[in-house]
Amino acid sequence: MELKNTKNKRRKNYKPIIKRNIMAWLIMIPSLLLFLFFVWLPIGKNIVLSFFNNYKFTEFVGFENYREIFKDYSFLAALKNTFVYILWSIIIGYFIPIIIGFLLSECVHAKGVFRVLIYLPCMISGMAVSFLYLNIYGDETYSILNVIIRLFGGEAHAFKGNPNLIIPLIVIAMTWRGAGGTALIYLSNFQTIDPSLYEASRIDGVRPIKRFFHITMPIMKTTFMTLLILQIISVFQVFYEPLVIGEWGGPSDASMSLMLLSYKFAMKDLEQAKGAAVSVVLSIIIIIFTSIYFTINKIVNKEEDK
Amino acid sequence: MKLNYKHDGLLNFSDYKKTRHRIAYYIFIFLLILFALTALIPILWLFITSRDSVSRL
C-alpha cells in the first residue's frame, strides 16, 4: 500500500517536470532549427562528402580521399606545421598574457587606461591584423621592420621568405591580437584570489616571491591549464595569418596549416572532397584535444572538491 | 598616494613601505607602458596609413 502511494506521488511529481520540459523544448526549437541547418547539417554533409569523389556525390570512393591526403606532401607539412605552431605559440604566446594579467592586477595607477589599450588589438579583425603584419614583415625594401633595422645600421632581411622564421613571425602576429583578451581572463582570476591569504602570509613574514609561488600559482593552476588547452585548440584553427602573411602557406608550405589546406583544396584546387577529408581529420584532432581538456578539468575539479 | 590605499593583490600598502617594493611597482608600470605601446603603435600606424593612396604606400 505504501509503495503504491509513493508511486502515485512520483507520477504526480512528473507532470510539472514534463510540462516544463515541453515548454523548454518549444522555446529551444527555433535555435535548434538554426543549429540543424547552419551547423549540424553542413558538418554531416562534409563528413559524407569526404567519402565521395566530388561535391555532386556521384561516386562513392570510401577512404580514397583520406588515403590521398595522407600521401600528399602539403598535408604532411601542414600536420607537422600545426605542432610547430603549437610549440611556438606556447613559447611566445602563452606567458605574455599571464604577465600582462598579473601586472594589471597589481597596477593601481591608470588601470582602466592600460586595460583598454591592451585589449584594443582584439577588436581588429583577424584579416586586418594579417594585412597589418604583412606590411610590417613585408619585403626587403619597404617593410617597416626592415626600415627600422636599416635606421639602426642593420642589414635588411627577407623575414617573410625565410621558412624557419615564418611560423614564429605568424605566432607574434597572433599573440599581438589575442594576448589582450586572454590577459583579461587572467586578470579576473587574479582578482578572485582571497586577499586574506596574502595577509596571513604577510603576517608570517613570507616574502612576495614566495607568496607568488605558494599562493598565487596553486590557485591559478586550473586557469593556467584550461587556457593552455584552449590555446592549443585555437592554434589548430589558424587560418588568416598563413593565408595572408605566408601567402597561401608559403614559402614552400612552411607555414601551411590544416585549416588553410582544407580551404586551399576546396577553393583553389577545386577538390572539395579532399578539402572535406582534411577538415574531418582536423575535427578528429580537435575533438581529441577537447576531450583531454574536459578530462583534465574533471580531475582538477575532483581534487578541488577533496 | 594611491599605493597607500592598496589592500588587495600580492603586494599591498604595507609592502610598499619598503623602497625596493616601490621600485618593483614602478617597474611593473614601465612594463605595462611597454605592452600598451606595443599594442597601440601598430593600430595607430594602421589608421594613419589607411588614409594614404596606394602609390604613396
mmCIF file of N, CA and C in Angstrom, chain A residues 80-144:
data_model
loop_
_atom_site.group_PDB
_atom_site.id
_atom_site.type_symbol
_atom_site.label_atom_id
_atom_site.label_comp_id
_atom_site.label_asym_id
_atom_site.label_seq_id
_atom_site.Cartn_x
_atom_site.Cartn_y
_atom_site.Cartn_z
ATOM 1 N N LYS A 80 52.652 18.653 -39.623
ATOM 2 C CA LYS A 80 53.884 18.950 -38.870
ATOM 3 C C LYS A 80 53.879 20.405 -38.400
ATOM 4 N N ASN A 81 53.496 21.304 -39.349
ATOM 5 C CA ASN A 81 53.477 22.742 -39.024
ATOM 6 C C ASN A 81 52.547 23.051 -37.858
ATOM 7 N N THR A 82 51.414 22.334 -37.807
ATOM 8 C CA THR A 82 50.444 22.597 -36.740
ATOM 9 C C THR A 82 51.095 22.400 -35.377
ATOM 10 N N PHE A 83 51.911 21.358 -35.269
ATOM 11 C CA PHE A 83 52.580 21.109 -33.986
ATOM 12 C C PHE A 83 53.692 22.138 -33.733
ATOM 13 N N VAL A 84 54.323 22.609 -34.840
ATOM 14 C CA VAL A 84 55.325 23.675 -34.689
ATOM 15 C C VAL A 84 54.622 24.967 -34.234
ATOM 16 N N TYR A 85 53.446 25.221 -34.803
ATOM 17 C CA TYR A 85 52.644 26.382 -34.380
ATOM 18 C C TYR A 85 52.355 26.306 -32.880
ATOM 19 N N ILE A 86 51.955 25.101 -32.431
ATOM 20 C CA ILE A 86 51.619 24.917 -31.005
ATOM 21 C C ILE A 86 52.850 25.224 -30.147
ATOM 22 N N LEU A 87 53.997 24.661 -30.568
ATOM 23 C CA LEU A 87 55.238 24.859 -29.808
ATOM 24 C C LEU A 87 55.568 26.347 -29.687
ATOM 25 N N TRP A 88 55.536 27.056 -30.833
ATOM 26 C CA TRP A 88 55.881 28.485 -30.820
ATOM 27 C C TRP A 88 54.836 29.302 -30.073
ATOM 28 N N SER A 89 53.574 28.903 -30.207
ATOM 29 C CA SER A 89 52.524 29.682 -29.511
ATOM 30 C C SER A 89 52.650 29.519 -27.999
ATOM 31 N N ILE A 90 53.200 28.375 -27.557
ATOM 32 C CA ILE A 90 53.428 28.209 -26.114
ATOM 33 C C ILE A 90 54.642 29.049 -25.691
ATOM 34 N N ILE A 91 55.708 28.991 -26.526
ATOM 35 C CA ILE A 91 56.928 29.748 -26.178
ATOM 36 C C ILE A 91 56.657 31.255 -26.191
ATOM 37 N N ILE A 92 56.022 31.731 -27.276
ATOM 38 C CA ILE A 92 55.833 33.184 -27.414
ATOM 39 C C ILE A 92 54.528 33.649 -26.762
ATOM 40 N N GLY A 93 53.445 32.934 -27.058
ATOM 41 C CA GLY A 93 52.136 33.489 -26.721
ATOM 42 C C GLY A 93 51.523 33.057 -25.408
ATOM 43 N N TYR A 94 52.098 32.074 -24.722
ATOM 44 C CA TYR A 94 51.428 31.577 -23.508
ATOM 45 C C TYR A 94 51.746 32.425 -22.276
ATOM 46 N N PHE A 95 52.986 32.856 -22.149
ATOM 47 C CA PHE A 95 53.380 33.539 -20.910
ATOM 48 C C PHE A 95 53.070 35.041 -20.914
ATOM 49 N N ILE A 96 53.052 35.643 -22.116
ATOM 50 C CA ILE A 96 52.802 37.096 -22.185
ATOM 51 C C ILE A 96 51.452 37.486 -21.562
ATOM 52 N N PRO A 97 50.332 36.820 -21.907
ATOM 53 C CA PRO A 97 49.062 37.187 -21.255
ATOM 54 C C PRO A 97 49.080 36.992 -19.735
ATOM 55 N N ILE A 98 49.812 35.972 -19.266
ATOM 56 C CA ILE A 98 49.903 35.743 -17.812
ATOM 57 C C ILE A 98 50.609 36.938 -17.158
ATOM 58 N N ILE A 99 51.722 37.370 -17.793
ATOM 59 C CA ILE A 99 52.480 38.513 -17.245
ATOM 60 C C ILE A 99 51.607 39.770 -17.255
ATOM 61 N N ILE A 100 50.925 40.021 -18.410
ATOM 62 C CA ILE A 100 50.086 41.229 -18.504
ATOM 63 C C ILE A 100 48.969 41.177 -17.459
ATOM 64 N N GLY A 101 48.325 40.009 -17.344
ATOM 65 C CA GLY A 101 47.228 39.854 -16.375
ATOM 66 C C GLY A 101 47.698 40.141 -14.960
ATOM 67 N N PHE A 102 48.883 39.610 -14.632
ATOM 68 C CA PHE A 102 49.430 39.833 -13.285
ATOM 69 C C PHE A 102 49.747 41.313 -13.072
ATOM 70 N N LEU A 103 50.415 41.927 -14.073
ATOM 71 C CA LEU A 103 50.776 43.349 -13.951
ATOM 72 C C LEU A 103 49.520 44.208 -13.792
ATOM 73 N N LEU A 104 48.490 43.885 -14.571
ATOM 74 C CA LEU A 104 47.238 44.660 -14.466
ATOM 75 C C LEU A 104 46.600 44.501 -13.086
ATOM 76 N N SER A 105 46.696 43.279 -12.534
ATOM 77 C CA SER A 105 46.076 43.041 -11.222
ATOM 78 C C SER A 105 46.815 43.794 -10.115
ATOM 79 N N GLU A 106 48.120 44.038 -10.330
ATOM 80 C CA GLU A 106 48.904 44.733 -9.304
ATOM 81 C C GLU A 106 48.919 46.251 -9.499
ATOM 82 N N CYS A 107 48.499 46.672 -10.712
ATOM 83 C CA CYS A 107 48.574 48.094 -11.042
ATOM 84 C C CYS A 107 47.476 48.897 -10.334
ATOM 85 N N VAL A 108 47.826 50.076 -9.868
ATOM 86 C CA VAL A 108 46.838 50.946 -9.211
ATOM 87 C C VAL A 108 46.598 52.188 -10.069
ATOM 88 N N HIS A 109 47.682 52.674 -10.691
ATOM 89 C CA HIS A 109 47.578 53.897 -11.490
ATOM 90 C C HIS A 109 47.094 53.587 -12.905
ATOM 91 N N ALA A 110 46.103 54.349 -13.378
ATOM 92 C CA ALA A 110 45.579 54.266 -14.753
ATOM 93 C C ALA A 110 45.263 52.830 -15.181
ATOM 94 N N LYS A 111 44.714 52.057 -14.272
ATOM 95 C CA LYS A 111 44.415 50.638 -14.551
ATOM 96 C C LYS A 111 43.464 50.502 -15.755
ATOM 97 N N GLY A 112 42.416 51.349 -15.748
ATOM 98 C CA GLY A 112 41.416 51.299 -16.821
ATOM 99 C C GLY A 112 42.019 51.616 -18.177
ATOM 100 N N VAL A 113 42.899 52.609 -18.212
ATOM 101 C CA VAL A 113 43.543 53.017 -19.476
ATOM 102 C C VAL A 113 44.384 51.860 -20.020
ATOM 103 N N PHE A 114 45.186 51.244 -19.151
ATOM 104 C CA PHE A 114 46.020 50.117 -19.582
ATOM 105 C C PHE A 114 45.160 48.962 -20.096
ATOM 106 N N ARG A 115 44.058 48.717 -19.374
ATOM 107 C CA ARG A 115 43.174 47.610 -19.752
ATOM 108 C C ARG A 115 42.625 47.825 -21.162
ATOM 109 N N VAL A 116 42.165 49.041 -21.439
ATOM 110 C CA VAL A 116 41.599 49.354 -22.754
ATOM 111 C C VAL A 116 42.676 49.265 -23.831
ATOM 112 N N LEU A 117 43.841 49.873 -23.571
ATOM 113 C CA LEU A 117 44.911 49.888 -24.582
ATOM 114 C C LEU A 117 45.366 48.476 -24.920
ATOM 115 N N ILE A 118 45.495 47.643 -23.892
ATOM 116 C CA ILE A 118 45.991 46.282 -24.135
ATOM 117 C C ILE A 118 44.930 45.429 -24.829
ATOM 118 N N TYR A 119 43.654 45.764 -24.591
ATOM 119 C CA TYR A 119 42.588 44.976 -25.227
ATOM 120 C C TYR A 119 42.312 45.432 -26.669
ATOM 121 N N LEU A 120 42.756 46.643 -27.047
ATOM 122 C CA LEU A 120 42.458 47.215 -28.367
ATOM 123 C C LEU A 120 42.702 46.263 -29.558
ATOM 124 N N PRO A 121 43.870 45.585 -29.643
ATOM 125 C CA PRO A 121 44.117 44.720 -30.811
ATOM 126 C C PRO A 121 43.056 43.630 -31.009
ATOM 127 N N CYS A 122 42.402 43.200 -29.914
ATOM 128 C CA CYS A 122 41.378 42.146 -30.030
ATOM 129 C C CYS A 122 40.171 42.628 -30.831
ATOM 130 N N MET A 123 40.003 43.957 -30.911
ATOM 131 C CA MET A 123 38.828 44.491 -31.604
ATOM 132 C C MET A 123 39.029 44.535 -33.116
ATOM 133 N N ILE A 124 40.276 44.354 -33.561
ATOM 134 C CA ILE A 124 40.545 44.394 -35.012
ATOM 135 C C ILE A 124 40.348 42.990 -35.584
ATOM 136 N N SER A 125 39.780 42.926 -36.794
ATOM 137 C CA SER A 125 39.512 41.606 -37.386
ATOM 138 C C SER A 125 40.819 40.886 -37.722
ATOM 139 N N GLY A 126 40.753 39.565 -37.734
ATOM 140 C CA GLY A 126 41.936 38.736 -37.995
ATOM 141 C C GLY A 126 42.572 39.055 -39.335
ATOM 142 N N MET A 127 41.731 39.312 -40.333
ATOM 143 C CA MET A 127 42.228 39.604 -41.680
ATOM 144 C C MET A 127 43.011 40.918 -41.688
ATOM 145 N N ALA A 128 42.454 41.955 -41.009
ATOM 146 C CA ALA A 128 43.124 43.262 -40.959
ATOM 147 C C ALA A 128 44.472 43.139 -40.255
ATOM 148 N N VAL A 129 44.498 42.356 -39.169
ATOM 149 C CA VAL A 129 45.762 42.153 -38.435
ATOM 150 C C VAL A 129 46.784 41.457 -39.343
ATOM 151 N N SER A 130 46.310 40.490 -40.128
ATOM 152 C CA SER A 130 47.216 39.779 -41.029
ATOM 153 C C SER A 130 47.813 40.731 -42.057
ATOM 154 N N PHE A 131 46.979 41.622 -42.623
ATOM 155 C CA PHE A 131 47.494 42.581 -43.608
ATOM 156 C C PHE A 131 48.453 43.575 -42.951
ATOM 157 N N LEU A 132 48.122 43.953 -41.721
ATOM 158 C CA LEU A 132 48.997 44.867 -40.969
ATOM 159 C C LEU A 132 50.387 44.251 -40.802
ATOM 160 N N TYR A 133 50.423 42.981 -40.379
ATOM 161 C CA TYR A 133 51.711 42.321 -40.163
ATOM 162 C C TYR A 133 52.407 41.955 -41.472
ATOM 163 N N LEU A 134 51.606 41.827 -42.546
ATOM 164 C CA LEU A 134 52.215 41.611 -43.870
ATOM 165 C C LEU A 134 53.053 42.830 -44.227
ATOM 166 N N ASN A 135 52.531 44.026 -43.891
ATOM 167 C CA ASN A 135 53.274 45.265 -44.147
ATOM 168 C C ASN A 135 54.452 45.431 -43.199
ATOM 169 N N ILE A 136 54.319 44.897 -41.988
ATOM 170 C CA ILE A 136 55.424 45.021 -41.034
ATOM 171 C C ILE A 136 56.591 44.125 -41.456
ATOM 172 N N TYR A 137 56.293 42.865 -41.815
ATOM 173 C CA TYR A 137 57.367 41.944 -42.207
ATOM 174 C C TYR A 137 57.786 42.187 -43.669
ATOM 175 N N GLY A 138 56.766 42.315 -44.524
ATOM 176 C CA GLY A 138 56.881 42.647 -45.948
ATOM 177 C C GLY A 138 58.117 42.206 -46.692
ATOM 178 N N ASP A 139 58.504 43.025 -47.686
ATOM 179 C CA ASP A 139 59.709 42.682 -48.477
ATOM 180 C C ASP A 139 60.943 43.392 -47.897
ATOM 181 N N GLU A 140 62.069 43.169 -48.585
ATOM 182 C CA GLU A 140 63.335 43.675 -48.030
ATOM 183 C C GLU A 140 63.454 45.196 -48.050
ATOM 184 N N THR A 141 62.783 45.845 -49.036
ATOM 185 C CA THR A 141 62.982 47.280 -49.209
ATOM 186 C C THR A 141 62.016 48.106 -48.354
ATOM 187 N N TYR A 142 60.713 47.788 -48.432
ATOM 188 C CA TYR A 142 59.723 48.705 -47.865
ATOM 189 C C TYR A 142 59.102 48.278 -46.533
ATOM 190 N N SER A 143 59.380 47.063 -46.065
ATOM 191 C CA SER A 143 58.702 46.637 -44.837
ATOM 192 C C SER A 143 59.156 47.474 -43.637
ATOM 193 N N ILE A 144 58.226 47.703 -42.704
ATOM 194 C CA ILE A 144 58.517 48.582 -41.561
ATOM 195 C C ILE A 144 59.684 48.034 -40.733
#
